[in-house]
Amino acid sequence: MSNEFSEFATAPTLTFGELPEEKEPAEAVPAEPEPKEPELDDSVLSAEERKMVEEFSQKIDIHNSGAILQYGAGTQKKMADFSEKALENVRTKDMGEVGGMIAGLVSELQSFESEEEEKGFLGLFKKQANKAAALKAKYDKAEVNVDKICGALESHQVQLMKDVAVLDKMYELNLNYFKELTMYILAGKKRLKEVREGELAQVTAKAQASGQPEDAQAAKDLDALCNRFEKKLHDLELTRMIAIQTAPQIRLVQDSDTLMVEKIQSTLVNTIPLWKNQMVIALGVEHSNQAARAQRQVTDLTNELLKKNAEALKTATIETAKESERGIVDIETLKTTNASLISTLDEVVKIQTEGRMKRQSAELEMQKMENELKNKLLQMSK
């Protein structure tokens, strides 16, 4: 596994892509002043690498569209290949299997501690002459499973230690790509600034002075090339940010592997020997504990029975006293029924009053209607 990343370079290199030159269609738009950009920190570079940046910036030909298109693309491609390799390396690891093995080991040790006891009062007095032999047989059976799990854990430990070394190599490669991208960006920004402040300013001034369309087009073409190169540098800055984020991610995975190695190591050198030592001690004291265990269980059972009987007697006595002091009907029940009865009577009186008022109103209405009818008939007879 240590050769997985051998095809990736470990020292920063700056190259130009070899693609045929392409020409962008020109647009007649006047050049605009560029905002001042924050300077990139070059403290991660050595003096020799800064010199490489200086020399490389002078070789950048902004007029070559193909070169601009491929500027830094090699490092971006290496970053993509590197990320794929790293992802493939992570996919092949199953930390859940290691955790499951440790959990299985703990379960195996815990299950050994649980002993099947004879239930019932008479079971306390059965002879336990074969208890030590049964304990030894159970230990032998558990030891086979424990040794099998330990062997698998040792294999995983070796693999994890190799992975830690591979992650160190990955970190070194990522740092190299980070430096390469930084150098490309520094060289590109330096060259872009020189062109904009020098050549672009000259052709723009010439176009403004001459007023000729070909001069204006030449200024626009150069400005467009500068803008394309600036966008390319922005893409490289995004790739550089990915490299920055990848570094702590690699360390996090490496820390997880290291912790798992330490966990396995602790299990192998501490947990298992301690378990075996406790087994030897358990076999040594089993005989002397048999009589004391039986007597303790009898005493515990007797005390438990006395406590349960006393608790039951207390509960029964309290409940009987409560029921004997309780009346046939609770006062709260009488209050509720009395309030309900009063409410019912109030409702009946209210309904009767409303009915009487409605009947009186109806009688007045009918008398009125009768008078109106009589008057009408009298008018018609005249």
PDB file of C-alpha atoms in Angstrom, residues 64-293:
ATOM      1  CA  ASN A  64      -1.804  32.549 -26.295  1.00  0.00           C
ATOM      2  CA  SER A  65      -5.420  31.469 -25.628  1.00  0.00           C
ATOM      3  CA  GLY A  66      -4.505  27.768 -25.634  1.00  0.00           C
ATOM      4  CA  ALA A  67      -1.802  28.291 -23.034  1.00  0.00           C
ATOM      5  CA  ILE A  68      -4.206  30.324 -20.904  1.00  0.00           C
ATOM      6  CA  LEU A  69      -6.813  27.569 -21.183  1.00  0.00           C
ATOM      7  CA  GLN A  70      -4.328  24.963 -19.978  1.00  0.00           C
ATOM      8  CA  TYR A  71      -2.681  27.180 -17.348  1.00  0.00           C
ATOM      9  CA  GLY A  72      -2.391  25.120 -14.156  1.00  0.00           C
ATOM     10  CA  ALA A  73      -4.603  22.390 -15.643  1.00  0.00           C
ATOM     11  CA  GLY A  74      -1.896  19.799 -15.020  1.00  0.00           C
ATOM     12  CA  THR A  75      -1.985  20.387 -11.279  1.00  0.00           C
ATOM     13  CA  GLN A  76      -5.789  20.411 -11.301  1.00  0.00           C
ATOM     14  CA  LYS A  77      -5.732  17.050 -13.094  1.00  0.00           C
ATOM     15  CA  LYS A  78      -3.261  15.677 -10.575  1.00  0.00           C
ATOM     16  CA  MET A  79      -5.523  16.931  -7.773  1.00  0.00           C
ATOM     17  CA  ALA A  80      -8.486  15.108  -9.331  1.00  0.00           C
ATOM     18  CA  ASP A  81      -6.481  11.862  -9.712  1.00  0.00           C
ATOM     19  CA  PHE A  82      -5.157  12.233  -6.193  1.00  0.00           C
ATOM     20  CA  SER A  83      -8.685  12.744  -4.779  1.00  0.00           C
ATOM     21  CA  GLU A  84      -9.898   9.646  -6.612  1.00  0.00           C
ATOM     22  CA  LYS A  85      -7.029   7.607  -5.180  1.00  0.00           C
ATOM     23  CA  ALA A  86      -7.698   8.915  -1.692  1.00  0.00           C
ATOM     24  CA  LEU A  87     -11.416   8.117  -1.985  1.00  0.00           C
ATOM     25  CA  GLU A  88     -10.628   4.626  -3.243  1.00  0.00           C
ATOM     26  CA  ASN A  89      -8.274   4.117  -0.294  1.00  0.00           C
ATOM     27  CA  VAL A  90     -10.985   5.135   2.180  1.00  0.00           C
ATOM     28  CA  ARG A  91     -13.626   2.941   0.513  1.00  0.00           C
ATOM     29  CA  THR A  92     -11.527  -0.188   0.992  1.00  0.00           C
ATOM     30  CA  LYS A  93     -11.455   0.280   4.779  1.00  0.00           C
ATOM     31  CA  ASP A  94     -14.268  -0.937   7.015  1.00  0.00           C
ATOM     32  CA  MET A  95     -13.814   0.467  10.495  1.00  0.00           C
ATOM     33  CA  GLY A  96     -17.227  -0.933  11.397  1.00  0.00           C
ATOM     34  CA  GLU A  97     -15.792  -4.441  11.116  1.00  0.00           C
ATOM     35  CA  VAL A  98     -13.048  -3.627  13.615  1.00  0.00           C
ATOM     36  CA  GLY A  99     -15.528  -2.023  15.986  1.00  0.00           C
ATOM     37  CA  GLY A 100     -17.792  -5.040  15.609  1.00  0.00           C
ATOM     38  CA  MET A 101     -14.933  -7.377  16.491  1.00  0.00           C
ATOM     39  CA  ILE A 102     -14.090  -5.396  19.635  1.00  0.00           C
ATOM     40  CA  ALA A 103     -17.773  -5.336  20.602  1.00  0.00           C
ATOM     41  CA  GLY A 104     -17.958  -9.093  19.973  1.00  0.00           C
ATOM     42  CA  LEU A 105     -14.911  -9.619  22.142  1.00  0.00           C
ATOM     43  CA  VAL A 106     -16.416  -7.604  24.991  1.00  0.00           C
ATOM     44  CA  SER A 107     -19.674  -9.531  24.617  1.00  0.00           C
ATOM     45  CA  GLU A 108     -17.780 -12.811  24.753  1.00  0.00           C
ATOM     46  CA  LEU A 109     -16.012 -11.779  27.963  1.00  0.00           C
ATOM     47  CA  GLN A 110     -19.225 -10.492  29.528  1.00  0.00           C
ATOM     48  CA  SER A 111     -21.178 -13.630  28.654  1.00  0.00           C
ATOM     49  CA  PHE A 112     -18.527 -15.653  30.406  1.00  0.00           C
ATOM     50  CA  GLU A 113     -19.191 -13.767  33.633  1.00  0.00           C
ATOM     51  CA  SER A 114     -22.893 -14.716  33.703  1.00  0.00           C
ATOM     52  CA  GLU A 115     -23.405 -18.005  35.508  1.00  0.00           C
ATOM     53  CA  GLU A 116     -26.518 -20.157  35.387  1.00  0.00           C
ATOM     54  CA  GLU A 117     -27.647 -20.670  38.952  1.00  0.00           C
ATOM     55  CA  GLU A 118     -30.070 -23.344  40.163  1.00  0.00           C
ATOM     56  CA  LYS A 119     -33.335 -21.614  40.985  1.00  0.00           C
ATOM     57  CA  GLY A 120     -35.494 -22.324  44.008  1.00  0.00           C
ATOM     58  CA  PHE A 121     -34.842 -22.725  47.704  1.00  0.00           C
ATOM     59  CA  LEU A 122     -33.593 -26.326  47.448  1.00  0.00           C
ATOM     60  CA  GLY A 123     -31.154 -25.348  44.700  1.00  0.00           C
ATOM     61  CA  LEU A 124     -29.119 -23.399  47.253  1.00  0.00           C
ATOM     62  CA  PHE A 125     -28.099 -26.622  48.999  1.00  0.00           C
ATOM     63  CA  LYS A 126     -27.145 -28.710  45.952  1.00  0.00           C
ATOM     64  CA  LYS A 127     -23.569 -29.875  45.888  1.00  0.00           C
ATOM     65  CA  GLN A 128     -21.170 -27.766  43.828  1.00  0.00           C
ATOM     66  CA  ALA A 129     -18.238 -30.155  43.717  1.00  0.00           C
ATOM     67  CA  ASN A 130     -18.077 -29.925  39.902  1.00  0.00           C
ATOM     68  CA  LYS A 131     -18.302 -26.085  39.850  1.00  0.00           C
ATOM     69  CA  ALA A 132     -14.566 -25.547  39.288  1.00  0.00           C
ATOM     70  CA  ALA A 133     -14.472 -28.140  36.514  1.00  0.00           C
ATOM     71  CA  ALA A 134     -17.487 -26.535  34.817  1.00  0.00           C
ATOM     72  CA  LEU A 135     -15.860 -23.127  35.132  1.00  0.00           C
ATOM     73  CA  LYS A 136     -12.653 -24.398  33.549  1.00  0.00           C
ATOM     74  CA  ALA A 137     -14.557 -26.005  30.662  1.00  0.00           C
ATOM     75  CA  LYS A 138     -16.435 -22.781  30.057  1.00  0.00           C
ATOM     76  CA  TYR A 139     -13.163 -20.836  30.071  1.00  0.00           C
ATOM     77  CA  ASP A 140     -11.608 -23.203  27.514  1.00  0.00           C
ATOM     78  CA  LYS A 141     -14.584 -22.722  25.199  1.00  0.00           C
ATOM     79  CA  ALA A 142     -14.497 -18.944  25.529  1.00  0.00           C
ATOM     80  CA  GLU A 143     -10.730 -18.827  25.039  1.00  0.00           C
ATOM     81  CA  VAL A 144     -11.063 -20.344  21.549  1.00  0.00           C
ATOM     82  CA  ASN A 145     -13.401 -17.559  20.417  1.00  0.00           C
ATOM     83  CA  VAL A 146     -11.292 -14.898  22.135  1.00  0.00           C
ATOM     84  CA  ASP A 147      -8.093 -16.067  20.439  1.00  0.00           C
ATOM     85  CA  LYS A 148      -9.836 -16.097  17.055  1.00  0.00           C
ATOM     86  CA  ILE A 149     -11.046 -12.514  17.484  1.00  0.00           C
ATOM     87  CA  CYS A 150      -7.612 -11.415  18.720  1.00  0.00           C
ATOM     88  CA  GLY A 151      -5.965 -12.843  15.603  1.00  0.00           C
ATOM     89  CA  ALA A 152      -8.319 -10.892  13.363  1.00  0.00           C
ATOM     90  CA  LEU A 153      -7.747  -7.730  15.397  1.00  0.00           C
ATOM     91  CA  GLU A 154      -3.976  -8.097  15.047  1.00  0.00           C
ATOM     92  CA  SER A 155      -4.375  -8.307  11.249  1.00  0.00           C
ATOM     93  CA  HIS A 156      -6.501  -5.165  11.242  1.00  0.00           C
ATOM     94  CA  GLN A 157      -3.956  -3.423  13.463  1.00  0.00           C
ATOM     95  CA  VAL A 158      -1.176  -4.120  10.946  1.00  0.00           C
ATOM     96  CA  GLN A 159      -3.382  -2.872   8.104  1.00  0.00           C
ATOM     97  CA  LEU A 160      -4.288   0.304   9.979  1.00  0.00           C
ATOM     98  CA  MET A 161      -0.642   1.060  10.694  1.00  0.00           C
ATOM     99  CA  LYS A 162       0.076   0.761   6.960  1.00  0.00           C
ATOM    100  CA  ASP A 163      -2.855   3.080   6.262  1.00  0.00           C
ATOM    101  CA  VAL A 164      -1.411   5.676   8.640  1.00  0.00           C
ATOM    102  CA  ALA A 165       1.827   5.631   6.639  1.00  0.00           C
ATOM    103  CA  VAL A 166      -0.126   5.979   3.382  1.00  0.00           C
ATOM    104  CA  LEU A 167      -2.034   8.959   4.804  1.00  0.00           C
ATOM    105  CA  ASP A 168       1.287  10.620   5.608  1.00  0.00           C
ATOM    106  CA  LYS A 169       2.209  10.230   1.946  1.00  0.00           C
ATOM    107  CA  MET A 170      -1.192  11.610   0.938  1.00  0.00           C
ATOM    108  CA  TYR A 171      -0.680  14.641   3.163  1.00  0.00           C
ATOM    109  CA  GLU A 172       2.737  15.264   1.622  1.00  0.00           C
ATOM    110  CA  LEU A 173       1.295  15.047  -1.906  1.00  0.00           C
ATOM    111  CA  ASN A 174      -1.574  17.364  -1.022  1.00  0.00           C
ATOM    112  CA  LEU A 175       0.888  19.900   0.391  1.00  0.00           C
ATOM    113  CA  ASN A 176       2.877  19.689  -2.844  1.00  0.00           C
ATOM    114  CA  TYR A 177      -0.244  20.377  -4.939  1.00  0.00           C
ATOM    115  CA  PHE A 178      -1.126  23.252  -2.630  1.00  0.00           C
ATOM    116  CA  LYS A 179       2.320  24.767  -3.226  1.00  0.00           C
ATOM    117  CA  GLU A 180       2.089  24.227  -6.992  1.00  0.00           C
ATOM    118  CA  LEU A 181      -1.298  25.942  -7.146  1.00  0.00           C
ATOM    119  CA  THR A 182      -0.007  28.799  -5.004  1.00  0.00           C
ATOM    120  CA  MET A 183       2.969  29.258  -7.347  1.00  0.00           C
ATOM    121  CA  TYR A 184       0.728  29.197 -10.441  1.00  0.00           C
ATOM    122  CA  ILE A 185      -1.585  31.789  -8.901  1.00  0.00           C
ATOM    123  CA  LEU A 186       1.267  34.056  -7.750  1.00  0.00           C
ATOM    124  CA  ALA A 187       2.998  33.882 -11.135  1.00  0.00           C
ATOM    125  CA  GLY A 188      -0.268  34.443 -12.992  1.00  0.00           C
ATOM    126  CA  LYS A 189      -1.319  37.422 -10.884  1.00  0.00           C
ATOM    127  CA  LYS A 190       2.125  38.966 -11.221  1.00  0.00           C
ATOM    128  CA  ARG A 191       2.055  38.577 -14.993  1.00  0.00           C
ATOM    129  CA  LEU A 192      -1.573  39.785 -15.222  1.00  0.00           C
ATOM    130  CA  LYS A 193      -0.732  42.902 -13.229  1.00  0.00           C
ATOM    131  CA  GLU A 194       2.261  43.639 -15.481  1.00  0.00           C
ATOM    132  CA  VAL A 195       0.175  43.285 -18.663  1.00  0.00           C
ATOM    133  CA  ARG A 196      -2.685  45.402 -17.381  1.00  0.00           C
ATOM    134  CA  GLU A 197      -0.444  48.166 -16.062  1.00  0.00           C
ATOM    135  CA  GLY A 198       1.913  48.025 -19.059  1.00  0.00           C
ATOM    136  CA  GLU A 199       0.773  46.684 -22.427  1.00  0.00           C
ATOM    137  CA  LEU A 200      -2.987  47.062 -21.845  1.00  0.00           C
ATOM    138  CA  ALA A 201      -2.580  50.610 -20.578  1.00  0.00           C
ATOM    139  CA  GLN A 202      -0.464  51.459 -23.654  1.00  0.00           C
ATOM    140  CA  VAL A 203      -2.858  50.019 -26.257  1.00  0.00           C
ATOM    141  CA  THR A 204      -5.826  51.614 -24.478  1.00  0.00           C
ATOM    142  CA  ALA A 205      -4.103  54.984 -24.503  1.00  0.00           C
ATOM    143  CA  LYS A 206      -3.225  54.496 -28.170  1.00  0.00           C
ATOM    144  CA  ALA A 207      -6.846  53.649 -29.036  1.00  0.00           C
ATOM    145  CA  GLN A 208      -8.138  56.695 -27.195  1.00  0.00           C
ATOM    146  CA  ALA A 209      -5.593  58.931 -28.867  1.00  0.00           C
ATOM    147  CA  SER A 210      -6.009  57.636 -32.436  1.00  0.00           C
ATOM    148  CA  GLY A 211      -9.741  56.951 -32.387  1.00  0.00           C
ATOM    149  CA  GLN A 212      -9.141  54.155 -34.907  1.00  0.00           C
ATOM    150  CA  PRO A 213     -11.478  51.110 -34.647  1.00  0.00           C
ATOM    151  CA  GLU A 214      -8.623  48.652 -35.109  1.00  0.00           C
ATOM    152  CA  ASP A 215      -6.793  50.179 -32.135  1.00  0.00           C
ATOM    153  CA  ALA A 216      -9.975  49.988 -30.015  1.00  0.00           C
ATOM    154  CA  GLN A 217     -10.447  46.359 -31.077  1.00  0.00           C
ATOM    155  CA  ALA A 218      -6.864  45.520 -30.169  1.00  0.00           C
ATOM    156  CA  ALA A 219      -7.376  47.055 -26.710  1.00  0.00           C
ATOM    157  CA  LYS A 220     -10.602  45.113 -26.292  1.00  0.00           C
ATOM    158  CA  ASP A 221      -8.990  41.832 -27.393  1.00  0.00           C
ATOM    159  CA  LEU A 222      -6.181  42.231 -24.887  1.00  0.00           C
ATOM    160  CA  ASP A 223      -8.629  43.161 -22.142  1.00  0.00           C
ATOM    161  CA  ALA A 224     -10.712  40.059 -22.938  1.00  0.00           C
ATOM    162  CA  LEU A 225      -7.604  37.878 -22.726  1.00  0.00           C
ATOM    163  CA  CYS A 226      -6.741  39.426 -19.381  1.00  0.00           C
ATOM    164  CA  ASN A 227     -10.253  38.733 -18.111  1.00  0.00           C
ATOM    165  CA  ARG A 228     -10.082  35.104 -19.272  1.00  0.00           C
ATOM    166  CA  PHE A 229      -6.754  34.671 -17.562  1.00  0.00           C
ATOM    167  CA  GLU A 230      -8.165  36.238 -14.394  1.00  0.00           C
ATOM    168  CA  LYS A 231     -11.063  33.726 -14.419  1.00  0.00           C
ATOM    169  CA  LYS A 232      -8.555  30.915 -14.885  1.00  0.00           C
ATOM    170  CA  LEU A 233      -6.647  32.126 -11.850  1.00  0.00           C
ATOM    171  CA  HIS A 234      -9.914  32.189  -9.906  1.00  0.00           C
ATOM    172  CA  ASP A 235     -10.506  28.530 -10.844  1.00  0.00           C
ATOM    173  CA  LEU A 236      -7.032  27.711  -9.580  1.00  0.00           C
ATOM    174  CA  GLU A 237      -7.810  29.522  -6.324  1.00  0.00           C
ATOM    175  CA  LEU A 238     -10.913  27.329  -5.896  1.00  0.00           C
ATOM    176  CA  THR A 239      -8.782  24.225  -6.477  1.00  0.00           C
ATOM    177  CA  ARG A 240      -6.253  25.572  -3.978  1.00  0.00           C
ATOM    178  CA  MET A 241      -9.014  25.950  -1.398  1.00  0.00           C
ATOM    179  CA  ILE A 242      -9.924  22.282  -1.951  1.00  0.00           C
ATOM    180  CA  ALA A 243      -6.299  21.389  -1.208  1.00  0.00           C
ATOM    181  CA  ILE A 244      -6.442  23.494   1.966  1.00  0.00           C
ATOM    182  CA  GLN A 245      -9.585  21.644   3.113  1.00  0.00           C
ATOM    183  CA  THR A 246      -8.164  18.255   2.176  1.00  0.00           C
ATOM    184  CA  ALA A 247      -5.219  18.584   4.575  1.00  0.00           C
ATOM    185  CA  PRO A 248      -7.246  18.536   7.848  1.00  0.00           C
ATOM    186  CA  GLN A 249      -9.517  15.849   6.381  1.00  0.00           C
ATOM    187  CA  ILE A 250      -6.519  13.599   5.827  1.00  0.00           C
ATOM    188  CA  ARG A 251      -5.316  14.238   9.381  1.00  0.00           C
ATOM    189  CA  LEU A 252      -8.790  13.469  10.781  1.00  0.00           C
ATOM    190  CA  VAL A 253      -8.850  10.098   9.008  1.00  0.00           C
ATOM    191  CA  GLN A 254      -5.302   9.442  10.148  1.00  0.00           C
ATOM    192  CA  ASP A 255      -6.207  10.286  13.745  1.00  0.00           C
ATOM    193  CA  SER A 256      -9.171   7.902  13.571  1.00  0.00           C
ATOM    194  CA  ASP A 257      -6.906   5.117  12.310  1.00  0.00           C
ATOM    195  CA  THR A 258      -4.352   5.863  15.029  1.00  0.00           C
ATOM    196  CA  LEU A 259      -7.015   5.806  17.746  1.00  0.00           C
ATOM    197  CA  MET A 260      -8.302   2.483  16.438  1.00  0.00           C
ATOM    198  CA  VAL A 261      -4.759   1.065  16.471  1.00  0.00           C
ATOM    199  CA  GLU A 262      -4.374   2.211  20.086  1.00  0.00           C
ATOM    200  CA  LYS A 263      -7.764   0.711  20.948  1.00  0.00           C
ATOM    201  CA  ILE A 264      -6.780  -2.652  19.485  1.00  0.00           C
ATOM    202  CA  GLN A 265      -3.382  -2.474  21.192  1.00  0.00           C
ATOM    203  CA  SER A 266      -5.016  -1.763  24.557  1.00  0.00           C
ATOM    204  CA  THR A 267      -7.406  -4.666  24.046  1.00  0.00           C
ATOM    205  CA  LEU A 268      -4.617  -7.077  23.162  1.00  0.00           C
ATOM    206  CA  VAL A 269      -2.121  -6.079  25.866  1.00  0.00           C
ATOM    207  CA  ASN A 270      -4.484  -5.095  28.690  1.00  0.00           C
ATOM    208  CA  THR A 271      -7.988  -6.480  28.406  1.00  0.00           C
ATOM    209  CA  ILE A 272      -7.189 -10.049  27.333  1.00  0.00           C
ATOM    210  CA  PRO A 273      -4.312 -10.672  29.817  1.00  0.00           C
ATOM    211  CA  LEU A 274      -6.399  -9.140  32.602  1.00  0.00           C
ATOM    212  CA  TRP A 275      -9.292 -11.426  31.729  1.00  0.00           C
ATOM    213  CA  LYS A 276      -7.037 -14.480  31.775  1.00  0.00           C
ATOM    214  CA  ASN A 277      -5.498 -13.436  35.102  1.00  0.00           C
ATOM    215  CA  GLN A 278      -8.937 -13.000  36.605  1.00  0.00           C
ATOM    216  CA  MET A 279      -9.851 -16.447  35.319  1.00  0.00           C
ATOM    217  CA  VAL A 280      -6.895 -17.989  37.135  1.00  0.00           C
ATOM    218  CA  ILE A 281      -7.855 -16.156  40.319  1.00  0.00           C
ATOM    219  CA  ALA A 282     -11.476 -17.249  39.932  1.00  0.00           C
ATOM    220  CA  LEU A 283     -10.441 -20.875  39.659  1.00  0.00           C
ATOM    221  CA  GLY A 284      -8.179 -20.520  42.707  1.00  0.00           C
ATOM    222  CA  VAL A 285     -10.826 -19.107  45.066  1.00  0.00           C
ATOM    223  CA  GLU A 286     -13.861 -21.038  43.811  1.00  0.00           C
ATOM    224  CA  HIS A 287     -13.602 -23.856  46.326  1.00  0.00           C
ATOM    225  CA  SER A 288     -13.248 -21.544  49.329  1.00  0.00           C
ATOM    226  CA  ASN A 289     -16.233 -19.463  48.209  1.00  0.00           C
ATOM    227  CA  GLN A 290     -18.731 -22.275  47.752  1.00  0.00           C
ATOM    228  CA  ALA A 291     -19.745 -22.619  51.394  1.00  0.00           C
ATOM    229  CA  ALA A 292     -19.818 -18.865  51.992  1.00  0.00           C
ATOM    230  CA  ARG A 293     -21.898 -18.361  48.845  1.00  0.00           C
TER     231      ARG A 293
END
